[in-house]
Short mmCIF file of C-alpha atoms and ligand atoms in Angstrom, two decimals:
data_model
loop_
_atom_site.label_atom_id
_atom_site.label_comp_id
_atom_site.label_asym_id
_atom_site.label_seq_id
_atom_site.Cartn_x
_atom_site.Cartn_y
_atom_site.Cartn_z
CA MET A 1 -62.23 -28.12 -45.47
CA SER A 2 -65.36 -25.55 -45.80
CA ALA A 3 -64.42 -22.03 -46.77
CA LEU A 4 -65.79 -21.11 -43.47
CA ALA A 5 -63.87 -23.38 -41.47
CA HIS A 6 -60.42 -22.76 -39.83
CA ALA A 7 -57.44 -24.89 -40.64
CA PRO A 8 -57.76 -28.30 -38.83
CA SER A 9 -55.25 -27.16 -36.14
CA SER A 10 -55.04 -27.49 -32.34
CA TYR A 11 -55.78 -23.69 -32.25
CA ALA A 12 -59.35 -24.32 -34.13
CA ALA A 13 -60.03 -27.21 -31.59
CA THR A 14 -59.37 -24.86 -28.67
CA ALA A 15 -60.49 -21.62 -30.00
CA ASN A 16 -62.51 -19.26 -27.59
CA ARG A 17 -66.28 -18.88 -28.71
CA SER A 18 -66.66 -16.20 -31.29
CA PRO A 19 -69.84 -15.55 -33.27
CA LEU A 20 -70.04 -16.43 -37.02
CA ARG A 21 -70.54 -12.85 -38.50
CA PRO A 22 -72.97 -12.22 -41.34
CA ALA A 23 -71.74 -11.83 -45.13
CA LEU A 24 -72.08 -8.12 -46.31
CA GLN A 25 -75.29 -7.63 -48.03
CA GLY A 26 -76.04 -4.29 -50.03
CA ALA A 27 -74.45 -1.13 -50.32
CA ILE A 28 -72.91 0.53 -46.96
CA ASP A 29 -70.52 3.59 -46.24
CA ALA A 30 -67.37 3.68 -44.19
CA ASP A 31 -64.57 5.93 -43.38
CA ILE A 32 -62.04 2.91 -43.80
CA CYS A 33 -62.70 -0.45 -45.68
CA VAL A 34 -59.98 -2.93 -44.66
CA ILE A 35 -59.74 -6.16 -46.68
CA GLY A 36 -58.62 -9.36 -44.85
CA ALA A 37 -59.11 -10.27 -41.11
CA GLY A 38 -55.72 -11.22 -40.08
CA TYR A 39 -53.52 -9.39 -37.63
CA THR A 40 -52.63 -6.70 -40.31
CA GLY A 41 -56.29 -5.78 -41.13
CA LEU A 42 -57.45 -5.99 -37.36
CA SER A 43 -54.20 -4.11 -36.16
CA ALA A 44 -55.17 -1.42 -38.61
CA GLY A 45 -58.81 -1.32 -37.83
CA ILE A 46 -58.34 -1.19 -33.89
CA SER A 47 -55.61 1.77 -34.47
CA LEU A 48 -58.25 3.43 -36.60
CA ALA A 49 -61.49 2.65 -34.63
CA GLU A 50 -59.64 4.12 -31.57
CA ALA A 51 -58.97 7.36 -33.21
CA GLY A 52 -62.58 7.48 -33.88
CA PHE A 53 -62.90 6.34 -37.65
CA LYS A 54 -65.75 4.06 -38.90
CA VAL A 55 -63.98 0.74 -39.91
CA VAL A 56 -65.49 -2.01 -41.86
CA VAL A 57 -63.57 -5.21 -42.39
CA LEU A 58 -64.40 -7.84 -44.97
CA GLU A 59 -63.02 -11.29 -44.72
CA GLN A 60 -63.52 -13.86 -47.30
CA SER A 61 -63.62 -16.51 -44.83
CA ARG A 62 -63.44 -16.42 -40.90
CA VAL A 63 -61.63 -13.96 -38.67
CA GLY A 64 -58.00 -15.32 -38.48
CA TRP A 65 -58.47 -17.98 -41.37
CA GLY A 66 -55.06 -17.08 -42.87
CA ALA A 67 -51.65 -17.39 -41.35
CA SER A 68 -52.62 -15.27 -38.46
CA GLY A 69 -54.91 -18.02 -37.11
CA ARG A 70 -52.33 -20.83 -37.77
CA ASN A 71 -48.86 -19.47 -37.20
CA GLY A 72 -46.39 -20.68 -34.78
CA GLY A 73 -47.43 -18.03 -32.16
CA GLN A 74 -43.90 -16.82 -31.66
CA ILE A 75 -43.14 -13.25 -30.90
CA VAL A 76 -39.95 -12.38 -32.75
CA HIS A 77 -38.40 -9.06 -32.70
CA SER A 78 -37.05 -7.02 -35.65
CA TYR A 79 -37.88 -8.06 -39.45
CA SER A 80 -37.34 -11.30 -41.55
CA ARG A 81 -34.17 -9.36 -42.33
CA ASP A 82 -32.32 -7.97 -39.41
CA ILE A 83 -31.25 -4.15 -39.15
CA ASP A 84 -27.86 -4.86 -40.27
CA PHE A 85 -29.07 -6.01 -43.55
CA VAL A 86 -31.11 -2.87 -43.87
CA GLU A 87 -28.21 -0.69 -43.10
CA SER A 88 -25.68 -2.46 -45.46
CA HIS A 89 -28.19 -2.59 -48.27
CA TYR A 90 -30.33 0.64 -48.09
CA GLY A 91 -27.89 2.87 -45.87
CA ALA A 92 -27.64 3.94 -42.17
CA GLU A 93 -30.10 7.06 -42.74
CA ARG A 94 -33.07 4.75 -43.90
CA ALA A 95 -32.05 1.72 -41.20
CA LYS A 96 -32.23 4.53 -38.35
CA PRO A 97 -36.23 4.97 -38.20
CA LEU A 98 -36.65 0.99 -38.80
CA ALA A 99 -34.31 0.29 -35.83
CA SER A 100 -36.16 2.42 -33.68
CA MET A 101 -39.47 0.28 -34.31
CA MET A 102 -37.94 -3.15 -34.44
CA PHE A 103 -38.98 -4.06 -30.81
CA GLU A 104 -42.58 -2.13 -31.07
CA GLY A 105 -44.78 -4.76 -32.46
CA ALA A 106 -44.23 -6.93 -29.61
CA GLN A 107 -45.26 -4.30 -26.97
CA ILE A 108 -48.40 -3.49 -29.28
CA ILE A 109 -49.44 -7.01 -28.80
CA ARG A 110 -48.70 -6.89 -25.11
CA GLU A 111 -50.42 -3.64 -24.58
CA ARG A 112 -53.74 -4.93 -26.71
CA VAL A 113 -53.84 -8.18 -24.70
CA ALA A 114 -54.00 -6.38 -21.61
CA LYS A 115 -56.37 -3.42 -22.67
CA TYR A 116 -58.78 -5.70 -24.26
CA GLN A 117 -58.45 -8.62 -21.86
CA ILE A 118 -57.76 -10.79 -24.66
CA GLN A 119 -57.52 -14.80 -23.67
CA CYS A 120 -54.50 -16.06 -25.64
CA ASP A 121 -52.41 -17.73 -23.29
CA LEU A 122 -49.73 -14.83 -23.77
CA LYS A 123 -46.36 -16.13 -22.20
CA SER A 124 -42.80 -14.18 -22.15
CA GLY A 125 -39.54 -15.80 -23.34
CA GLY A 126 -38.02 -16.75 -26.57
CA VAL A 127 -34.94 -18.45 -27.65
CA TYR A 128 -32.87 -18.51 -30.97
CA ALA A 129 -30.79 -21.55 -31.24
CA ALA A 130 -27.74 -22.41 -33.38
CA MET A 131 -26.73 -25.71 -34.52
CA THR A 132 -22.84 -25.22 -35.47
CA GLY A 133 -20.26 -22.96 -34.69
CA ARG A 134 -20.71 -20.46 -37.55
CA LYS A 135 -24.26 -20.16 -36.40
CA VAL A 136 -23.36 -19.58 -32.71
CA ARG A 137 -21.31 -16.30 -34.11
CA ALA A 138 -24.29 -15.48 -35.76
CA LEU A 139 -26.10 -15.20 -32.54
CA GLU A 140 -23.24 -13.32 -31.15
CA GLU A 141 -23.49 -10.87 -33.97
CA GLN A 142 -27.28 -10.72 -33.56
CA LYS A 143 -26.96 -9.88 -29.54
CA ALA A 144 -24.36 -7.28 -30.31
CA LEU A 145 -26.49 -5.93 -32.94
CA TRP A 146 -29.89 -5.75 -30.75
CA GLU A 147 -28.05 -4.58 -27.86
CA ARG A 148 -26.71 -1.57 -29.97
CA CYS A 149 -30.28 -0.97 -30.86
CA GLY A 150 -31.34 -0.46 -27.24
CA HIS A 151 -32.61 -3.96 -26.17
CA PRO A 152 -30.63 -5.25 -23.15
CA GLY A 153 -31.46 -8.40 -21.31
CA LEU A 154 -30.11 -11.04 -23.70
CA THR A 155 -28.06 -13.99 -22.70
CA LEU A 156 -26.16 -16.36 -24.97
CA HIS A 157 -25.46 -19.89 -23.70
CA ASP A 158 -22.74 -22.23 -25.34
CA ASN A 159 -22.51 -24.62 -22.36
CA PRO A 160 -24.50 -27.76 -23.04
CA ASP A 161 -25.68 -28.20 -19.56
CA ALA A 162 -26.92 -24.73 -19.59
CA ILE A 163 -28.61 -24.87 -22.88
CA ARG A 164 -30.45 -28.16 -21.52
CA THR A 165 -32.03 -26.04 -18.47
CA VAL A 166 -33.82 -23.72 -21.33
CA VAL A 167 -34.39 -26.41 -24.13
CA ASN A 168 -33.68 -30.03 -23.26
CA SER A 169 -31.93 -30.89 -26.83
CA GLY A 170 -28.60 -31.74 -27.63
CA ARG A 171 -28.91 -30.43 -31.29
CA TYR A 172 -27.61 -26.86 -30.27
CA GLN A 173 -24.24 -25.39 -29.78
CA GLY A 174 -25.48 -22.06 -28.63
CA ILE A 175 -28.76 -20.51 -27.78
CA LEU A 176 -29.49 -16.55 -27.45
CA VAL A 177 -32.39 -16.03 -24.52
CA ASP A 178 -34.54 -13.14 -25.01
CA PRO A 179 -36.84 -12.81 -21.99
CA THR A 180 -39.13 -10.18 -24.00
CA GLY A 181 -39.69 -12.71 -26.72
CA GLY A 182 -42.79 -14.78 -26.11
CA HIS A 183 -45.70 -17.02 -27.41
CA PHE A 184 -49.40 -17.39 -27.18
CA HIS A 185 -52.40 -18.99 -29.06
CA PRO A 186 -52.31 -17.17 -32.43
CA LEU A 187 -55.98 -17.83 -33.37
CA ASN A 188 -57.29 -16.64 -30.12
CA LEU A 189 -55.20 -13.40 -30.35
CA ALA A 190 -56.95 -12.79 -33.74
CA LEU A 191 -60.45 -13.48 -32.12
CA GLY A 192 -59.72 -11.39 -29.43
CA GLU A 193 -58.69 -8.51 -31.68
CA ALA A 194 -61.99 -8.85 -33.60
CA ALA A 195 -63.96 -8.61 -30.76
CA ALA A 196 -61.75 -5.57 -29.32
CA LEU A 197 -62.44 -3.76 -32.85
CA GLU A 198 -66.14 -4.54 -32.55
CA SER A 199 -66.10 -2.91 -29.23
CA LEU A 200 -64.73 0.09 -30.54
CA GLY A 201 -67.60 0.16 -33.08
CA GLY A 202 -66.07 -1.54 -35.81
CA THR A 203 -67.86 -4.12 -38.28
CA ILE A 204 -66.67 -7.25 -39.61
CA PHE A 205 -68.28 -9.40 -42.20
CA GLU A 206 -67.20 -12.99 -42.82
CA ASN A 207 -67.65 -15.02 -45.83
CA THR A 208 -67.18 -11.68 -47.76
CA ALA A 209 -64.56 -12.26 -50.71
CA VAL A 210 -63.75 -8.64 -52.09
CA THR A 211 -63.85 -9.11 -55.95
CA HIS A 212 -62.61 -5.85 -57.11
CA ILE A 213 -61.27 -2.51 -55.78
CA GLU A 214 -62.89 0.53 -57.73
CA ARG A 215 -60.64 3.25 -57.54
CA GLY A 216 -61.73 6.82 -57.23
CA GLU A 217 -62.01 10.04 -54.86
CA ARG A 218 -64.05 7.72 -52.65
CA PRO A 219 -63.13 4.00 -53.69
CA VAL A 220 -65.82 1.26 -53.79
CA VAL A 221 -65.14 -2.34 -52.65
CA HIS A 222 -67.00 -4.90 -54.35
CA THR A 223 -68.18 -8.07 -53.04
CA ALA A 224 -70.54 -10.75 -54.57
CA GLN A 225 -73.66 -9.23 -52.89
CA GLY A 226 -72.70 -5.80 -51.58
CA GLN A 227 -70.01 -2.82 -51.77
CA VAL A 228 -68.39 -0.58 -49.27
CA ARG A 229 -67.95 2.99 -50.20
CA ALA A 230 -64.90 4.27 -48.13
CA ARG A 231 -62.58 7.05 -47.68
CA TYR A 232 -59.68 4.84 -47.11
CA VAL A 233 -59.10 1.24 -48.29
CA ILE A 234 -56.44 -1.07 -46.73
CA VAL A 235 -55.38 -4.32 -48.62
CA ALA A 236 -54.49 -6.67 -45.90
CA CYS A 237 -54.72 -10.31 -47.70
CA ASN A 238 -51.07 -11.26 -47.74
CA ALA A 239 -50.46 -14.77 -49.23
CA TYR A 240 -54.16 -15.39 -49.83
CA LEU A 241 -54.54 -12.11 -52.01
CA GLY A 242 -54.85 -14.21 -55.31
CA GLU A 243 -55.46 -12.17 -58.34
CA LEU A 244 -57.13 -9.38 -56.62
CA GLU A 245 -54.61 -6.77 -57.02
CA PRO A 246 -52.28 -8.45 -59.62
CA VAL A 247 -49.53 -5.61 -59.17
CA LEU A 248 -49.21 -6.75 -55.51
CA SER A 249 -49.08 -10.73 -56.36
CA ARG A 250 -46.09 -9.83 -58.85
CA MET A 251 -44.03 -8.47 -56.29
CA SER A 252 -44.26 -11.61 -53.93
CA MET A 253 -44.64 -15.32 -53.71
CA PRO A 254 -46.98 -17.34 -51.37
CA CYS A 255 -45.12 -20.06 -49.62
CA GLY A 256 -46.38 -22.88 -47.52
CA THR A 257 -44.90 -23.87 -44.08
CA GLN A 258 -46.30 -26.88 -41.89
CA VAL A 259 -46.89 -27.32 -38.14
CA ILE A 260 -47.91 -30.40 -36.20
CA ALA A 261 -49.04 -30.48 -32.40
CA THR A 262 -48.56 -33.76 -30.35
CA ALA A 263 -51.11 -35.14 -27.99
CA PRO A 264 -50.94 -33.35 -24.61
CA LEU A 265 -47.74 -34.33 -22.83
CA GLY A 266 -48.09 -33.70 -19.32
CA ALA A 267 -45.00 -33.69 -17.07
CA VAL A 268 -43.00 -34.90 -20.21
CA ALA A 269 -43.60 -31.36 -21.66
CA ASP A 270 -41.71 -29.74 -18.82
CA CYS A 271 -38.79 -31.82 -19.53
CA LEU A 272 -38.72 -30.86 -22.91
CA ILE A 273 -38.75 -26.93 -22.76
CA PRO A 274 -38.04 -26.42 -19.02
CA SER A 275 -38.17 -22.83 -19.69
CA ASP A 276 -41.61 -22.89 -21.37
CA TYR A 277 -40.21 -20.51 -23.90
CA CYS A 278 -40.41 -20.66 -27.49
CA VAL A 279 -37.93 -21.60 -29.75
CA GLU A 280 -36.63 -21.08 -33.22
CA ASP A 281 -33.36 -22.05 -35.03
CA ASN A 282 -31.42 -19.49 -37.13
CA ASN A 283 -31.08 -21.83 -40.06
CA PHE A 284 -32.36 -20.56 -43.26
CA LEU A 285 -35.00 -23.12 -43.34
CA LEU A 286 -35.80 -23.00 -39.93
CA ASP A 287 -37.55 -25.14 -37.22
CA TYR A 288 -39.74 -23.44 -34.70
CA PHE A 289 -41.68 -24.95 -31.71
CA ARG A 290 -43.08 -24.27 -28.12
CA LEU A 291 -45.56 -25.82 -25.73
CA SER A 292 -49.15 -24.84 -25.86
CA ALA A 293 -51.22 -24.14 -22.77
CA ASP A 294 -52.61 -27.74 -22.75
CA LYS A 295 -48.92 -28.80 -22.77
CA ARG A 296 -48.56 -30.20 -26.54
CA LEU A 297 -45.46 -29.80 -28.48
CA VAL A 298 -46.33 -27.40 -31.45
CA TYR A 299 -43.53 -27.91 -34.14
CA GLY A 300 -43.27 -26.24 -37.24
CA GLY A 301 -40.66 -26.13 -40.05
CA GLY A 302 -40.34 -26.73 -43.81
CA VAL A 303 -41.19 -24.36 -46.78
CA VAL A 304 -43.22 -25.31 -50.03
CA TYR A 305 -42.35 -22.66 -52.41
CA GLY A 306 -45.59 -21.58 -54.28
CA ALA A 307 -47.74 -22.89 -51.62
CA ARG A 308 -49.01 -26.15 -52.66
CA ASP A 309 -50.47 -27.93 -49.98
CA PRO A 310 -48.69 -30.92 -49.01
CA ALA A 311 -50.05 -34.38 -48.57
CA HIS A 312 -48.16 -35.79 -45.81
CA ILE A 313 -47.47 -33.24 -43.22
CA GLU A 314 -46.35 -35.59 -40.46
CA SER A 315 -43.72 -36.93 -42.57
CA ILE A 316 -42.21 -33.69 -43.27
CA ILE A 317 -42.13 -32.46 -39.84
CA MET A 318 -41.83 -35.56 -37.65
CA PRO A 319 -38.39 -36.20 -38.64
CA LYS A 320 -37.38 -32.71 -37.61
CA MET A 321 -39.01 -33.05 -34.45
CA ARG A 322 -37.35 -36.38 -33.73
CA LYS A 323 -33.90 -35.09 -34.24
CA THR A 324 -34.64 -32.20 -32.10
CA PHE A 325 -36.05 -34.30 -29.21
CA PRO A 326 -35.06 -38.03 -29.82
CA GLN A 327 -36.43 -38.55 -26.11
CA LEU A 328 -40.05 -38.14 -27.56
CA GLY A 329 -40.17 -41.52 -29.14
CA ASN A 330 -43.33 -42.42 -31.24
CA VAL A 331 -45.40 -39.59 -29.59
CA LYS A 332 -49.03 -39.29 -31.16
CA ILE A 333 -49.73 -36.37 -33.39
CA ASP A 334 -53.19 -34.97 -32.84
CA TYR A 335 -53.13 -32.30 -35.54
CA ALA A 336 -51.23 -31.51 -38.70
CA TRP A 337 -51.87 -28.31 -40.67
CA THR A 338 -50.24 -26.08 -43.18
CA GLY A 339 -50.50 -22.25 -43.71
CA ASN A 340 -49.25 -19.63 -46.20
CA PHE A 341 -46.76 -16.65 -45.69
CA LEU A 342 -45.65 -14.14 -48.17
CA LEU A 343 -42.27 -14.13 -49.18
CA THR A 344 -40.66 -11.08 -50.92
CA LEU A 345 -37.42 -11.06 -52.81
CA SER A 346 -35.46 -8.84 -50.25
CA ARG A 347 -37.42 -10.57 -47.40
CA MET A 348 -38.47 -6.98 -46.21
CA PRO A 349 -42.19 -6.31 -45.88
CA GLU A 350 -43.75 -4.41 -48.61
CA VAL A 351 -45.70 -1.50 -47.96
CA GLY A 352 -47.30 1.35 -49.84
CA GLN A 353 -50.28 2.90 -51.84
CA LEU A 354 -51.81 1.66 -54.75
CA SER A 355 -53.58 5.14 -54.98
CA LYS A 356 -53.87 8.30 -52.84
CA ASN A 357 -56.61 6.48 -50.89
CA ILE A 358 -55.68 2.77 -51.08
CA TYR A 359 -52.93 1.10 -48.90
CA TYR A 360 -51.41 -2.19 -48.61
CA SER A 361 -49.12 -3.91 -46.27
CA GLN A 362 -47.82 -7.49 -47.17
CA GLY A 363 -44.76 -9.87 -47.61
CA CYS A 364 -43.37 -10.10 -44.03
CA SER A 365 -41.54 -13.26 -45.41
CA GLY A 366 -42.41 -15.59 -42.22
CA HIS A 367 -41.70 -13.17 -39.46
CA GLY A 368 -44.88 -11.40 -39.42
CA VAL A 369 -46.51 -11.59 -35.84
CA THR A 370 -44.82 -8.45 -34.73
CA PHE A 371 -44.75 -6.49 -37.86
CA THR A 372 -48.38 -6.70 -38.65
CA HIS A 373 -49.09 -5.41 -35.34
CA LEU A 374 -46.60 -2.39 -35.99
CA ILE A 375 -47.94 -1.75 -39.44
CA GLY A 376 -51.38 -1.58 -38.29
CA ARG A 377 -50.35 1.43 -35.88
CA LEU A 378 -48.51 2.90 -38.80
CA LEU A 379 -51.35 2.49 -41.18
CA GLY A 380 -53.51 4.37 -38.69
CA GLU A 381 -50.82 7.13 -38.10
CA THR A 382 -50.51 7.70 -41.82
CA ILE A 383 -54.34 8.07 -42.55
CA ARG A 384 -54.30 10.24 -39.57
CA GLY A 385 -51.77 12.55 -41.63
CA GLN A 386 -48.69 11.44 -39.90
CA ALA A 387 -46.69 9.43 -42.58
CA GLU A 388 -43.22 9.76 -41.38
CA ARG A 389 -43.11 6.21 -39.69
CA PHE A 390 -44.98 4.61 -42.56
CA ASN A 391 -43.05 6.13 -45.18
CA ALA A 392 -39.86 4.65 -43.57
CA PHE A 393 -41.23 1.45 -44.71
CA ALA A 394 -42.79 2.40 -47.77
CA SER A 395 -39.84 3.98 -49.23
CA LEU A 396 -37.86 0.50 -49.23
CA PRO A 397 -37.39 -0.91 -53.08
CA HIS A 398 -39.93 -3.50 -54.01
CA TYR A 399 -38.56 -6.01 -56.39
CA PRO A 400 -40.22 -8.52 -58.76
CA PHE A 401 -38.93 -12.13 -58.46
CA PRO A 402 -36.78 -13.24 -61.27
CA GLY A 403 -38.48 -15.74 -63.50
CA GLY A 404 -41.97 -14.28 -63.47
CA ARG A 405 -44.88 -16.30 -62.81
CA THR A 406 -43.39 -19.40 -64.33
CA PHE A 407 -39.97 -19.67 -63.13
CA ARG A 408 -39.98 -17.83 -59.72
CA VAL A 409 -40.92 -21.05 -57.72
CA PRO A 410 -38.13 -23.27 -59.07
CA LEU A 411 -35.69 -20.61 -59.03
CA THR A 412 -36.33 -19.64 -55.45
CA ALA A 413 -36.35 -23.18 -54.45
CA MET A 414 -32.87 -23.67 -55.84
CA GLY A 415 -31.62 -20.70 -53.97
CA ALA A 416 -33.23 -22.02 -50.79
CA LEU A 417 -31.38 -25.38 -51.34
CA TRP A 418 -28.26 -23.83 -51.59
CA TYR A 419 -28.46 -22.12 -48.24
CA ASN A 420 -30.09 -25.04 -46.72
CA LEU A 421 -26.74 -26.93 -47.96
CA ARG A 422 -24.65 -24.42 -46.47
CA ASP A 423 -26.67 -24.90 -43.05
CA ARG A 424 -26.31 -28.63 -43.08
CA LEU A 425 -22.54 -28.26 -43.85
CA GLY A 426 -22.10 -25.80 -41.11
CA VAL A 427 -20.22 -23.35 -43.61
C1 LIG B 1 -47.73 -21.86 -40.59
C2 LIG B 1 -47.12 -20.53 -40.26
C3 LIG B 1 -46.23 -20.33 -38.96
C4 LIG B 1 -46.09 -18.98 -38.85
N1 LIG B 1 -45.22 -18.72 -37.48
C5 LIG B 1 -44.95 -17.35 -37.45
C6 LIG B 1 -44.43 -17.33 -36.00
O1 LIG B 1 -44.20 -18.18 -35.29
N2 LIG B 1 -44.04 -15.77 -35.60
C7 LIG B 1 -43.98 -15.00 -36.64
O2 LIG B 1 -43.74 -13.78 -36.44
N3 LIG B 1 -44.61 -15.11 -37.79
C8 LIG B 1 -45.00 -16.40 -38.34
N4 LIG B 1 -45.76 -16.68 -39.39
C9 LIG B 1 -46.25 -15.37 -40.24
C10 LIG B 1 -47.23 -14.79 -39.81
O3 LIG B 1 -48.36 -15.76 -38.97
C11 LIG B 1 -47.90 -13.82 -41.00
O4 LIG B 1 -46.81 -12.92 -41.33
C12 LIG B 1 -49.03 -12.89 -40.26
O5 LIG B 1 -50.07 -13.83 -39.62
C13 LIG B 1 -49.65 -12.37 -41.44
O6 LIG B 1 -50.88 -11.68 -41.15
P1 LIG B 1 -51.73 -10.86 -42.23
O7 LIG B 1 -52.73 -10.16 -41.52
O8 LIG B 1 -50.90 -10.02 -43.05
O9 LIG B 1 -52.29 -12.09 -43.05
P2 LIG B 1 -53.20 -13.33 -42.96
O10 LIG B 1 -53.42 -13.55 -41.56
O11 LIG B 1 -52.88 -14.26 -44.09
O12 LIG B 1 -54.58 -12.71 -43.35
C14 LIG B 1 -55.08 -12.36 -44.60
C15 LIG B 1 -56.53 -12.35 -44.61
O13 LIG B 1 -57.00 -12.02 -45.77
C16 LIG B 1 -58.17 -12.67 -46.46
N5 LIG B 1 -58.34 -12.39 -47.54
C17 LIG B 1 -57.62 -12.62 -48.55
N6 LIG B 1 -57.99 -12.31 -49.97
C18 LIG B 1 -59.29 -11.69 -49.67
C19 LIG B 1 -60.42 -11.07 -50.53
N7 LIG B 1 -60.43 -11.03 -51.61
N8 LIG B 1 -61.36 -10.77 -49.70
C20 LIG B 1 -61.63 -10.66 -48.28
N9 LIG B 1 -60.67 -11.46 -47.63
C21 LIG B 1 -59.50 -11.81 -48.28
C22 LIG B 1 -57.85 -13.94 -45.96
O14 LIG B 1 -58.76 -15.07 -45.95
C23 LIG B 1 -56.80 -13.99 -44.63
O15 LIG B 1 -57.91 -14.33 -43.71
C24 LIG B 1 -46.24 -17.85 -39.87
C25 LIG B 1 -46.99 -18.23 -40.77
C26 LIG B 1 -47.49 -19.48 -41.11
C27 LIG B 1 -48.20 -19.64 -42.34
#
């Protein structure tokens, strides 16, 4: 795969037209230099450009090349750890502002899609599915928690016939239906957001890897052939950061997750997911799936700790898909790809400052579609002088992974095996 090609996904094959932007050459000035053109960088860029800042985005590959252009396309509220975890670990006072923002990311996506007329097949409706009685109780708790946080409209089904009218699988003992969840074409959302940013006067350079960030009153962001002197820098590289800022890589671990897309299924697709909602189960190592606009089943799951690219993606995902939908038989798989998300030890995002004018956000731990949009807005707020909501996240503790660089992967994989085993045994 060339550095300038998107992952070989059904999304890349059906992407809206988008220009190949030039690489940065020479020295320029900006108010804001954003590193990384995924949802975090683009959302921050839009918020700041809307407020009148001159924004420059530097992307090492293409817009949406990272997780943002290859994810499951599922709008999932709250955070990778739900608000009850935040309450019990960090206290009710710290949880309160986070609870007040846990549904805002989805609103931002919907507002942006409407305001900038982004063509990304956005649809409403999401399902959380439970395979065991214990997991159904977890859904009941989630429903009660989200209702307490002011989110009505959730419905829990535990009757097999009722479940099959939403998602036609015998695998689930219960489902929680959220009409305000939803799904969309992830790469087209990123491309549309890039166009929105440019319509506001922002500039995006592709094929422009940042090699070094020079601290100072006006930090300078260096690339192979150019540099940007800015008032503020936002590091939005997430799982693809590499060694650009080692202090950030030490606090997190890139992980791969794999996705396949079937050939278009026509009317069969509607029999699989009659609601056309997106679905994810509530296991520790979860499966997530939905129908695309061209009626493919897009099915994801699996985690590779340390983010090595697995050779046989189909053989990882097909058995999971067959268990969920045995009626599919030997369906043809047109696309298979992998992408990296960034895991943190607490599974809460890591947000903060590397210096007074260099900000970062990373580590949504697999549930980042809504948070990346929220944090983009909060980065805009804090740079404009309203830091309260940004600080609600920035004040959460960050922990290094036990085992350091050498042992963090096997140690985390062992922990995950344990939780996976519990899920399989239903305990
Ligand atoms: C396969 C998959 C499925 C997922 N499904 C879902 C889902 O259904 N729902 C959900 O909520 N979340 C999902 N996620 C997580 C979600 O996609 C991510 O949390 C989110 O997209 C992260 O956005 P980001 O902008 O922070 O990072 P990214 O989108 O990864 O963007 C980071 C960008 O930084 C660039 N970059 C890195 N280093 C440099 C550098 N030195 N110079 C210039 N540019 C650089 C990269 O090229 C990249 O484009 C999924 C993730 C994956 C991988």
